[in-house]
Amino acid sequence: MDHTRRDGGHIGSEYFALPGSRVPPNWKGACTDIMPRSIRDSAIVIFLIAGGLVILFSSDKNSGGNVITRTVYGIVSPVQRAAYAGYRHVRYTWDSYVALVGVQEENRNLKKQLADLKRQHAALLAEQRENRRLRKLLNLKAQHEFPSVVAQVIGEDAVGWHRTFFINRGSEDGILPFMAVTAAEGVVGRIAKTSGEMSQVVLVTDPNLAVDCRVARTRDRGVLTGATENKCVLKYLQPGSDVRPGDEVVTSGLDGIFPRDLPVGRIDTVSQDDQRLFLQARVTTAVNFSEIEEVLVILGEQGGFDIRSGMESRP
Amino acid sequence: MREGVFLVALALTVCLVQISPAGSAVPMAYKPDLMLVAVIWASLRTRLEIGMAFAFGGGMLMDMFSGSPAGLFVVIYCITFVVCAALNTTLSLDQPSVRMIAASMAAMASGAVILVTTWFSGPIDGGFLILFRMTGKSIITGIACLIAFPVLDRAMGAFSRVIGASQ
């Protein structure tokens, strides 16, 4: 690039020259005749610095602004207001419309996150409940002296006329018909049918099932049969027995299916039977069958709590 | 043959729906007897031999998956099939209201039979409540019949289109 002017001088050399530098002879600057270039530049620098210092030390801090300031403000103010209004307008437009695209996306993400968290929360609660139930069953299992299998309820009676449900354990797990099924709260029923991986359980509330029971307080014996939902009838109680509402009913262990002293339920009412030969009591079961999800199947034959006639239970 | 395949699939599906807890949108005591509904449907839509086989098989399945004595539902469903097929020749059962009444009556009758057979094993305590539940269950079965028939008709139509006509 050629920095040489047509007259032979360098471009820009009319504005600034170092002290001692040579000024071209053909240059026609206005100041060159009065003072050398270097002195002029130094004077400008000093003048401006000095002016700044004068303004700095002479200005009154408490004054509301001098004429120059006010004038400049007066000129700048409308432009600045207009610029600010424009900025606000643009900002409002951005926030209200353009940025909403992001907000909508963010909102969608947050909703998704919320749904995920809710799902996780529900899953955790379900696991917590399951954990509590299994802990109860584990305690029950530890209390029993015989082997048992924990099973999950996977289905219910096909037609609903009878009180049965299905569990996910079968003969492959050592389950056989007539084995006792219990829960943490008490007796559930007994195994009716089994296949390799599934079994049918008849509940104590089914009229087809009879369990030999005792009233825990008086030790009176009776036969418990199903009546209605969550209700049973304890039959053949001796007429003179002191059975009262609120008494706990437990298994006697004499039927060879259920171990003794497993809770069955509590007596609601006591009355005489139709023939007036025995007393009978309505019993509310300890287990709520509509909420049951896991059960414990007592492997009677393997456990050896088989009760021979005349023996109530093994010590 | 193809009709038979459809009915086998139907029996298995109904059985699965009946035993799964998902099928118990209503309380267990009022659960509709969908197999009975399917048997009534079969009595109006299929040939006698295939329909009877379906009623027999469906009854076997229900006996297996309920607490009833083996063979009880076989008898109930076979009788229901025959009665409905016979009634359909004189009365037109293929109207929604008549179908609903027929299904309710059949459910009531089957409930009564089950009650009697259960009674043999021992007196049942319950009285009016049992009657109330039987009636409720029968009505719900009748209502289920109203919904199930169009569904089954469409399913059968779709199956015929995909597999081909039974003839």
Short mmCIF file of C-alpha atoms in Angstrom, two decimals:
data_model
loop_
_atom_site.label_atom_id
_atom_site.label_comp_id
_atom_site.label_asym_id
_atom_site.label_seq_id
_atom_site.Cartn_x
_atom_site.Cartn_y
_atom_site.Cartn_z
CA MET A 1 0.00 0.00 0.00
CA ASP A 2 1.34 3.33 -0.92
CA HIS A 3 1.32 5.80 1.96
CA THR A 4 2.92 8.54 -0.11
CA ARG A 5 0.84 11.60 -0.89
CA ARG A 6 0.83 13.17 -4.31
CA ASP A 7 2.89 16.09 -3.01
CA GLY A 8 5.50 13.65 -1.62
CA GLY A 9 4.54 13.81 2.09
CA HIS A 10 3.18 10.92 4.23
CA ILE A 11 -0.49 10.65 5.00
CA GLY A 12 -1.23 11.68 8.60
CA SER A 13 2.00 13.47 9.11
CA GLU A 14 0.10 16.79 9.29
CA TYR A 15 -1.50 15.67 12.59
CA PHE A 16 1.35 14.31 14.52
CA ALA A 17 5.14 14.39 14.42
CA LEU A 18 7.68 13.26 16.90
CA PRO A 19 9.94 15.92 18.40
CA GLY A 20 12.98 16.37 16.25
CA SER A 21 11.40 14.84 13.18
CA ARG A 22 11.84 16.51 9.90
CA VAL A 23 8.94 18.39 8.37
CA PRO A 24 8.80 18.06 4.60
CA PRO A 25 9.72 21.32 2.89
CA ASN A 26 6.66 21.36 0.68
CA TRP A 27 4.13 20.93 3.56
CA LYS A 28 1.79 23.88 3.94
CA GLY A 29 0.29 23.45 7.42
CA ALA A 30 -1.10 26.54 9.15
CA CYS A 31 0.93 26.14 12.33
CA THR A 32 4.25 25.38 10.82
CA ASP A 33 4.98 29.00 10.42
CA ILE A 34 4.21 29.83 14.04
CA MET A 35 5.67 26.94 16.02
CA PRO A 36 7.28 23.65 15.34
CA ARG A 37 5.03 20.62 15.13
CA SER A 38 6.37 18.91 18.22
CA ILE A 39 5.73 21.94 20.43
CA ARG A 40 2.17 22.23 19.15
CA ASP A 41 1.39 18.62 20.01
CA SER A 42 2.86 18.94 23.46
CA ALA A 43 0.84 22.09 24.09
CA ILE A 44 -2.39 20.37 23.17
CA VAL A 45 -1.71 17.54 25.55
CA ILE A 46 -0.82 19.83 28.40
CA PHE A 47 -3.80 22.13 27.73
CA LEU A 48 -6.33 19.36 27.85
CA ILE A 49 -4.90 17.80 30.97
CA ALA A 50 -4.79 21.15 32.66
CA GLY A 51 -8.35 21.93 31.62
CA GLY A 52 -9.49 18.68 33.09
CA LEU A 53 -7.74 19.45 36.33
CA VAL A 54 -9.28 22.89 36.48
CA ILE A 55 -12.75 21.48 35.97
CA LEU A 56 -12.09 18.82 38.52
CA PHE A 57 -11.00 21.17 41.26
CA SER A 58 -13.34 24.03 40.48
CA SER A 59 -16.68 22.22 40.23
CA ASP A 60 -19.18 22.49 43.07
CA LYS A 61 -20.28 19.08 44.25
CA ASN A 62 -23.61 20.36 45.63
CA SER A 63 -24.70 22.26 42.56
CA GLY A 64 -27.55 20.80 40.54
CA GLY A 65 -25.51 20.97 37.40
CA ASN A 66 -24.27 23.81 35.34
CA VAL A 67 -25.62 25.26 32.18
CA ILE A 68 -23.61 23.02 29.97
CA THR A 69 -24.69 19.93 31.80
CA ARG A 70 -28.34 20.95 31.70
CA THR A 71 -28.10 21.76 28.03
CA VAL A 72 -26.50 18.47 27.22
CA TYR A 73 -29.10 16.72 29.34
CA GLY A 74 -31.83 18.61 27.56
CA ILE A 75 -30.53 17.44 24.23
CA VAL A 76 -29.87 13.88 25.24
CA SER A 77 -32.96 13.38 27.34
CA PRO A 78 -35.60 12.98 24.57
CA VAL A 79 -33.37 10.70 22.62
CA GLN A 80 -32.59 8.69 25.68
CA ARG A 81 -36.28 8.47 26.63
CA ALA A 82 -37.17 7.40 23.15
CA ALA A 83 -34.38 4.85 23.17
CA TYR A 84 -35.45 3.56 26.55
CA ALA A 85 -39.08 3.37 25.46
CA GLY A 86 -37.97 1.44 22.43
CA TYR A 87 -35.88 -0.82 24.56
CA ARG A 88 -38.82 -1.41 26.90
CA HIS A 89 -41.05 -2.13 24.00
CA VAL A 90 -38.58 -4.57 22.53
CA ARG A 91 -38.01 -6.12 25.95
CA TYR A 92 -41.76 -6.45 26.53
CA THR A 93 -42.22 -8.02 23.14
CA TRP A 94 -39.36 -10.38 23.80
CA ASP A 95 -40.59 -11.34 27.24
CA SER A 96 -44.22 -11.66 26.18
CA TYR A 97 -43.83 -13.47 22.92
CA VAL A 98 -40.39 -14.49 21.87
CA ALA A 99 -39.21 -15.67 25.28
CA LEU A 100 -42.53 -17.51 25.80
CA VAL A 101 -41.42 -20.09 23.33
CA GLY A 102 -38.71 -21.04 25.76
CA VAL A 103 -41.06 -20.73 28.70
CA GLN A 104 -43.51 -23.06 27.06
CA GLU A 105 -40.76 -25.56 26.49
CA GLU A 106 -39.53 -25.08 30.04
CA ASN A 107 -43.07 -25.46 31.34
CA ARG A 108 -43.44 -28.68 29.42
CA ASN A 109 -40.16 -29.97 30.80
CA LEU A 110 -41.13 -28.98 34.32
CA LYS A 111 -44.47 -30.70 33.98
CA LYS A 112 -42.73 -33.79 32.72
CA GLN A 113 -40.30 -33.63 35.61
CA LEU A 114 -43.20 -33.19 38.01
CA ALA A 115 -44.99 -36.18 36.55
CA ASP A 116 -41.79 -38.23 36.79
CA LEU A 117 -41.31 -37.18 40.39
CA LYS A 118 -44.91 -37.97 41.21
CA ARG A 119 -44.50 -41.38 39.66
CA GLN A 120 -41.31 -41.95 41.60
CA HIS A 121 -43.01 -40.77 44.75
CA ALA A 122 -45.92 -43.14 44.23
CA ALA A 123 -43.52 -45.99 43.48
CA LEU A 124 -41.55 -45.21 46.63
CA LEU A 125 -44.71 -45.12 48.71
CA ALA A 126 -45.81 -48.45 47.24
CA GLU A 127 -42.41 -49.93 47.96
CA GLN A 128 -42.54 -48.56 51.46
CA ARG A 129 -45.92 -50.17 52.04
CA GLU A 130 -44.73 -53.42 50.51
CA ASN A 131 -41.64 -53.28 52.66
CA ARG A 132 -43.80 -52.84 55.74
CA ARG A 133 -46.02 -55.75 54.79
CA LEU A 134 -43.08 -57.99 54.00
CA ARG A 135 -41.42 -57.03 57.26
CA LYS A 136 -44.57 -58.10 59.09
CA LEU A 137 -44.58 -61.37 57.18
CA LEU A 138 -40.91 -61.85 57.92
CA ASN A 139 -41.59 -61.38 61.61
CA LEU A 140 -44.43 -63.87 61.35
CA LYS A 141 -42.19 -66.29 59.51
CA ALA A 142 -39.56 -65.95 62.20
CA GLN A 143 -42.19 -66.69 64.86
CA HIS A 144 -43.19 -69.95 63.20
CA GLU A 145 -41.16 -73.01 63.90
CA PHE A 146 -42.00 -74.60 60.56
CA PRO A 147 -40.97 -73.70 57.04
CA SER A 148 -43.14 -71.39 55.05
CA VAL A 149 -43.25 -69.67 51.70
CA VAL A 150 -44.17 -66.07 50.99
CA ALA A 151 -46.52 -65.71 48.03
CA GLN A 152 -48.17 -62.85 46.23
CA VAL A 153 -51.86 -62.65 45.45
CA ILE A 154 -52.16 -62.59 41.65
CA GLY A 155 -55.85 -63.13 40.98
CA GLU A 156 -59.24 -63.58 42.49
CA ASP A 157 -62.23 -65.86 42.15
CA ALA A 158 -63.32 -66.00 38.52
CA VAL A 159 -67.02 -65.54 39.10
CA GLY A 160 -67.17 -64.03 42.56
CA TRP A 161 -69.75 -66.40 44.00
CA HIS A 162 -67.07 -68.02 46.17
CA ARG A 163 -64.31 -66.60 48.34
CA THR A 164 -61.09 -67.69 46.70
CA PHE A 165 -57.97 -66.11 45.25
CA PHE A 166 -54.81 -67.18 43.48
CA ILE A 167 -51.19 -66.95 44.58
CA ASN A 168 -48.01 -67.09 42.53
CA ARG A 169 -46.57 -70.19 44.22
CA GLY A 170 -47.40 -73.78 43.45
CA SER A 171 -46.25 -77.33 43.76
CA GLU A 172 -42.79 -76.39 42.51
CA ASP A 173 -42.37 -74.43 45.74
CA GLY A 174 -43.56 -77.35 47.83
CA ILE A 175 -47.14 -76.16 48.16
CA LEU A 176 -49.79 -78.87 48.40
CA PRO A 177 -53.57 -78.80 48.86
CA PHE A 178 -54.80 -78.28 52.44
CA MET A 179 -51.79 -76.28 53.51
CA ALA A 180 -52.53 -73.32 55.75
CA VAL A 181 -52.31 -69.78 54.41
CA THR A 182 -51.77 -66.91 56.82
CA ALA A 183 -50.95 -63.23 56.82
CA ALA A 184 -49.37 -61.00 59.41
CA GLU A 185 -52.81 -60.22 60.83
CA GLY A 186 -54.02 -63.80 61.05
CA VAL A 187 -55.46 -66.78 59.24
CA VAL A 188 -56.30 -66.30 55.57
CA GLY A 189 -57.46 -69.73 54.43
CA ARG A 190 -56.10 -72.94 53.01
CA ILE A 191 -54.79 -74.15 49.69
CA ALA A 192 -57.52 -75.69 47.52
CA LYS A 193 -55.79 -76.52 44.24
CA THR A 194 -52.22 -76.26 43.07
CA SER A 195 -50.36 -76.28 39.80
CA GLY A 196 -46.64 -75.89 39.19
CA GLU A 197 -46.49 -72.14 39.69
CA MET A 198 -49.91 -71.18 40.97
CA SER A 199 -52.33 -72.16 43.71
CA GLN A 200 -55.89 -71.42 44.63
CA VAL A 201 -56.64 -70.38 48.20
CA VAL A 202 -60.05 -70.79 49.82
CA LEU A 203 -60.61 -68.01 52.34
CA VAL A 204 -61.96 -68.56 55.82
CA THR A 205 -64.96 -66.47 54.82
CA ASP A 206 -66.00 -69.08 52.23
CA PRO A 207 -68.80 -71.34 53.53
CA ASN A 208 -66.96 -74.35 52.12
CA LEU A 209 -64.10 -73.99 54.59
CA ALA A 210 -64.29 -74.99 58.25
CA VAL A 211 -61.55 -74.29 60.77
CA ASP A 212 -61.31 -75.72 64.25
CA CYS A 213 -60.94 -72.75 66.58
CA ARG A 214 -60.86 -71.71 70.20
CA VAL A 215 -61.88 -68.59 72.01
CA ALA A 216 -58.53 -67.37 73.33
CA ARG A 217 -59.80 -66.19 76.74
CA THR A 218 -62.04 -69.10 77.69
CA ARG A 219 -60.40 -71.81 75.54
CA ASP A 220 -63.84 -72.92 74.34
CA ARG A 221 -63.72 -74.82 71.09
CA GLY A 222 -65.91 -74.32 68.04
CA VAL A 223 -65.97 -74.72 64.30
CA LEU A 224 -65.52 -71.58 62.25
CA THR A 225 -67.19 -71.38 58.85
CA GLY A 226 -67.52 -68.55 56.38
CA ALA A 227 -70.62 -66.43 56.30
CA THR A 228 -70.25 -63.19 54.39
CA GLU A 229 -67.49 -60.85 53.43
CA ASN A 230 -64.98 -60.55 56.29
CA LYS A 231 -67.47 -62.36 58.56
CA CYS A 232 -67.52 -65.90 59.87
CA VAL A 233 -69.63 -67.90 62.28
CA LEU A 234 -68.13 -69.83 65.16
CA LYS A 235 -70.48 -72.74 65.74
CA TYR A 236 -70.95 -75.48 68.30
CA LEU A 237 -69.82 -73.52 71.34
CA GLN A 238 -70.89 -75.13 74.58
CA PRO A 239 -74.11 -73.57 75.97
CA GLY A 240 -72.49 -72.73 79.28
CA SER A 241 -69.39 -71.11 77.89
CA ASP A 242 -68.59 -67.55 78.91
CA VAL A 243 -67.95 -66.20 75.43
CA ARG A 244 -68.37 -62.44 75.01
CA PRO A 245 -68.21 -59.93 72.20
CA GLY A 246 -64.65 -58.72 71.75
CA ASP A 247 -63.08 -62.08 72.61
CA GLU A 248 -60.30 -63.14 70.31
CA VAL A 249 -60.72 -66.32 68.29
CA VAL A 250 -57.62 -68.36 67.50
CA THR A 251 -56.94 -71.64 65.77
CA SER A 252 -56.97 -74.72 67.95
CA GLY A 253 -54.44 -76.70 65.94
CA LEU A 254 -56.70 -79.76 66.06
CA ASP A 255 -57.66 -79.85 62.42
CA GLY A 256 -54.16 -80.72 61.28
CA ILE A 257 -54.09 -77.81 58.89
CA PHE A 258 -53.53 -74.71 60.95
CA PRO A 259 -50.99 -74.45 63.76
CA ARG A 260 -52.49 -73.53 67.09
CA ASP A 261 -53.07 -70.01 68.36
CA LEU A 262 -53.02 -68.21 65.05
CA PRO A 263 -55.38 -65.24 65.32
CA VAL A 264 -58.57 -65.59 63.30
CA GLY A 265 -60.71 -62.66 64.40
CA ARG A 266 -62.85 -61.17 67.13
CA ILE A 267 -66.35 -62.04 68.27
CA ASP A 268 -69.05 -59.53 67.38
CA THR A 269 -72.19 -61.14 68.75
CA VAL A 270 -73.11 -64.32 70.57
CA SER A 271 -76.43 -66.11 70.17
CA GLN A 272 -78.03 -69.51 70.38
CA ASP A 273 -78.23 -71.63 67.25
CA ASP A 274 -81.52 -72.61 65.64
CA GLN A 275 -81.77 -75.89 67.51
CA ARG A 276 -80.91 -74.17 70.82
CA LEU A 277 -78.33 -76.85 71.51
CA PHE A 278 -75.21 -74.76 71.15
CA LEU A 279 -74.07 -71.17 71.15
CA GLN A 280 -72.78 -69.56 68.03
CA ALA A 281 -70.84 -66.35 67.56
CA ARG A 282 -70.39 -64.02 64.63
CA VAL A 283 -66.72 -63.31 64.10
CA THR A 284 -65.07 -60.46 62.22
CA THR A 285 -61.89 -61.74 60.65
CA ALA A 286 -58.55 -60.25 61.62
CA VAL A 287 -57.51 -60.08 57.99
CA ASN A 288 -59.07 -57.59 55.61
CA PHE A 289 -59.23 -59.70 52.49
CA SER A 290 -59.81 -56.83 50.12
CA GLU A 291 -56.42 -55.35 51.01
CA ILE A 292 -54.34 -58.49 51.19
CA GLU A 293 -51.41 -58.66 48.75
CA GLU A 294 -48.91 -61.12 50.22
CA VAL A 295 -49.50 -64.25 52.23
CA LEU A 296 -47.47 -66.89 53.97
CA VAL A 297 -48.11 -70.51 53.07
CA ILE A 298 -47.14 -72.86 55.87
CA LEU A 299 -45.49 -75.94 54.46
CA GLY A 300 -47.15 -78.25 56.97
CA GLU A 301 -45.92 -81.59 55.78
CA GLN A 302 -42.34 -80.48 55.56
CA GLY A 303 -42.54 -78.59 58.82
CA GLY A 304 -43.97 -81.55 60.68
CA PHE A 305 -46.61 -79.76 62.70
CA ASP A 306 -48.96 -82.49 61.60
CA ILE A 307 -51.38 -83.01 64.48
CA ARG A 308 -52.34 -86.50 65.35
CA SER A 309 -55.68 -87.07 66.96
CA GLY A 310 -55.58 -86.39 70.66
CA MET A 311 -52.58 -84.08 70.42
CA GLU A 312 -53.30 -80.40 70.34
CA SER A 313 -49.86 -79.39 69.15
CA ARG A 314 -46.28 -80.19 69.50
CA PRO A 315 -44.43 -78.43 72.26
CA MET B 1 -63.36 -74.69 12.84
CA ARG B 2 -62.49 -71.02 12.59
CA GLU B 3 -65.51 -70.17 14.69
CA GLY B 4 -64.16 -72.62 17.25
CA VAL B 5 -60.79 -70.89 17.30
CA PHE B 6 -62.51 -67.61 17.99
CA LEU B 7 -64.52 -69.13 20.81
CA VAL B 8 -61.45 -70.72 22.39
CA ALA B 9 -59.70 -67.37 22.30
CA LEU B 10 -62.82 -65.76 23.73
CA ALA B 11 -63.06 -68.26 26.58
CA LEU B 12 -59.43 -67.74 27.55
CA THR B 13 -59.73 -63.97 27.34
CA VAL B 14 -62.86 -63.90 29.47
CA CYS B 15 -61.24 -66.20 32.00
CA LEU B 16 -58.18 -63.97 32.26
CA VAL B 17 -60.32 -60.87 32.63
CA GLN B 18 -62.42 -62.54 35.29
CA ILE B 19 -59.53 -63.70 37.49
CA SER B 20 -57.32 -60.66 37.13
CA PRO B 21 -57.77 -57.96 39.75
CA ALA B 22 -58.15 -55.54 36.81
CA GLY B 23 -61.43 -57.28 36.10
CA SER B 24 -62.74 -56.32 39.49
CA ALA B 25 -63.67 -52.73 38.77
CA VAL B 26 -66.75 -53.56 40.81
CA PRO B 27 -66.55 -55.28 44.20
CA MET B 28 -65.96 -59.01 44.06
CA ALA B 29 -69.43 -59.84 45.32
CA TYR B 30 -71.00 -57.89 42.46
CA LYS B 31 -68.57 -58.92 39.76
CA PRO B 32 -70.46 -59.67 36.53
CA ASP B 33 -70.29 -63.19 35.15
CA LEU B 34 -68.78 -62.40 31.78
CA MET B 35 -68.50 -66.06 30.80
CA LEU B 36 -72.26 -66.35 31.19
CA VAL B 37 -72.65 -63.35 28.91
CA ALA B 38 -70.32 -64.97 26.39
CA VAL B 39 -72.33 -68.19 26.55
CA ILE B 40 -75.57 -66.30 25.87
CA TRP B 41 -73.87 -64.54 22.99
CA ALA B 42 -72.68 -67.88 21.63
CA SER B 43 -76.21 -69.29 21.92
CA LEU B 44 -77.47 -66.57 19.57
CA ARG B 45 -74.56 -66.46 17.16
CA THR B 46 -73.04 -69.90 16.78
CA ARG B 47 -74.06 -73.38 15.79
CA LEU B 48 -75.28 -75.68 18.50
CA GLU B 49 -72.37 -78.11 18.57
CA ILE B 50 -69.72 -75.43 18.67
CA GLY B 51 -71.66 -73.27 21.10
CA MET B 52 -72.25 -76.17 23.45
CA ALA B 53 -68.57 -77.04 23.33
CA PHE B 54 -67.84 -73.43 24.20
CA ALA B 55 -70.30 -73.52 27.11
CA PHE B 56 -68.75 -76.73 28.35
CA GLY B 57 -65.18 -75.44 28.04
CA GLY B 58 -66.06 -72.10 29.57
CA GLY B 59 -67.73 -73.85 32.47
CA MET B 60 -64.66 -76.00 32.99
CA LEU B 61 -62.49 -72.91 33.08
CA MET B 62 -64.74 -71.18 35.58
CA ASP B 63 -64.81 -74.30 37.74
CA MET B 64 -61.04 -74.32 37.71
CA PHE B 65 -60.72 -70.68 38.60
CA SER B 66 -63.45 -70.35 41.17
CA GLY B 67 -64.19 -72.09 44.41
CA SER B 68 -67.10 -74.02 42.98
CA PRO B 69 -67.28 -77.81 42.92
CA ALA B 70 -65.93 -79.18 39.65
CA GLY B 71 -68.64 -79.39 36.99
CA LEU B 72 -71.06 -76.92 38.51
CA PHE B 73 -70.43 -74.14 36.03
CA VAL B 74 -70.26 -76.66 33.19
CA VAL B 75 -73.85 -77.64 33.96
CA ILE B 76 -75.01 -74.08 34.51
CA TYR B 77 -73.52 -72.78 31.26
CA CYS B 78 -74.68 -75.72 29.16
CA ILE B 79 -78.24 -75.35 30.46
CA THR B 80 -78.06 -71.60 29.91
CA PHE B 81 -76.89 -72.17 26.34
CA VAL B 82 -79.68 -74.59 25.55
CA VAL B 83 -82.39 -72.50 27.18
CA CYS B 84 -81.27 -69.31 25.44
CA ALA B 85 -80.97 -71.03 22.07
CA ALA B 86 -84.46 -72.51 22.51
CA LEU B 87 -85.96 -69.24 23.66
CA ASN B 88 -84.40 -67.47 20.72
CA THR B 89 -86.49 -69.54 18.33
CA THR B 90 -89.72 -68.34 19.88
CA LEU B 91 -88.79 -65.02 21.50
CA SER B 92 -86.34 -62.74 19.79
CA LEU B 93 -83.56 -62.56 22.36
CA ASP B 94 -81.43 -60.51 20.05
CA GLN B 95 -82.78 -57.20 21.25
CA PRO B 96 -80.77 -55.24 23.83
CA SER B 97 -83.48 -55.07 26.47
CA VAL B 98 -84.44 -58.74 26.08
CA ARG B 99 -80.79 -59.76 26.13
CA MET B 100 -80.27 -57.80 29.31
CA ILE B 101 -83.24 -59.42 30.99
CA ALA B 102 -82.16 -62.86 29.78
CA ALA B 103 -78.63 -62.37 31.12
CA SER B 104 -79.94 -61.09 34.45
CA MET B 105 -82.30 -64.02 34.79
CA ALA B 106 -79.58 -66.49 33.88
CA ALA B 107 -77.21 -64.94 36.41
CA MET B 108 -79.93 -65.05 39.06
CA ALA B 109 -80.62 -68.68 38.28
CA SER B 110 -76.95 -69.63 38.36
CA GLY B 111 -76.57 -67.77 41.65
CA ALA B 112 -79.48 -69.70 43.08
CA VAL B 113 -77.95 -73.00 41.96
CA ILE B 114 -74.61 -72.08 43.52
CA LEU B 115 -76.34 -71.01 46.71
CA VAL B 116 -78.16 -74.31 46.93
CA THR B 117 -75.02 -76.35 46.31
CA THR B 118 -73.14 -74.32 48.90
CA TRP B 119 -76.02 -74.85 51.29
CA PHE B 120 -75.45 -78.58 51.06
CA SER B 121 -71.96 -78.17 52.49
CA GLY B 122 -73.33 -76.22 55.43
CA PRO B 123 -75.94 -73.63 56.34
CA ILE B 124 -75.09 -70.20 55.01
CA ASP B 125 -75.47 -67.21 57.23
CA GLY B 126 -76.33 -64.02 55.39
CA GLY B 127 -80.05 -63.92 54.73
CA PHE B 128 -81.26 -60.81 52.99
CA LEU B 129 -77.73 -59.66 52.21
CA ILE B 130 -77.12 -62.70 50.03
CA LEU B 131 -80.36 -62.09 48.13
CA PHE B 132 -79.44 -58.45 47.72
CA ARG B 133 -76.02 -59.35 46.36
CA MET B 134 -77.43 -61.95 44.02
CA THR B 135 -79.85 -59.41 42.61
CA GLY B 136 -77.13 -56.77 42.28
CA LYS B 137 -74.78 -59.19 40.59
CA SER B 138 -77.51 -60.29 38.19
CA ILE B 139 -78.37 -56.73 37.22
CA ILE B 140 -74.71 -55.90 36.67
CA THR B 141 -74.33 -59.01 34.53
CA GLY B 142 -77.33 -57.85 32.50
CA ILE B 143 -75.76 -54.43 32.02
CA ALA B 144 -72.47 -56.08 31.05
CA CYS B 145 -74.44 -58.02 28.45
CA LEU B 146 -75.55 -54.75 26.86
CA ILE B 147 -71.95 -53.67 26.46
CA ALA B 148 -70.45 -57.04 25.64
CA PHE B 149 -72.72 -58.04 22.77
CA PRO B 150 -71.73 -55.24 20.36
CA VAL B 151 -68.08 -55.73 21.34
CA LEU B 152 -68.26 -59.45 20.67
CA ASP B 153 -70.11 -58.91 17.41
CA ARG B 154 -67.44 -56.54 16.20
CA ALA B 155 -64.67 -58.82 17.38
CA MET B 156 -66.24 -61.74 15.54
CA GLY B 157 -66.65 -59.59 12.43
CA ALA B 158 -63.04 -58.47 12.56
CA PHE B 159 -61.89 -62.02 13.13
CA SER B 160 -63.91 -63.22 10.13
CA ARG B 161 -62.43 -60.51 7.96
CA VAL B 162 -58.89 -61.38 8.99
CA ILE B 163 -59.14 -65.16 9.04
CA GLY B 164 -62.02 -65.70 6.66
CA ALA B 165 -65.61 -66.85 6.96
CA SER B 166 -66.32 -70.01 8.90
CA GLN B 167 -68.08 -71.75 6.06
#
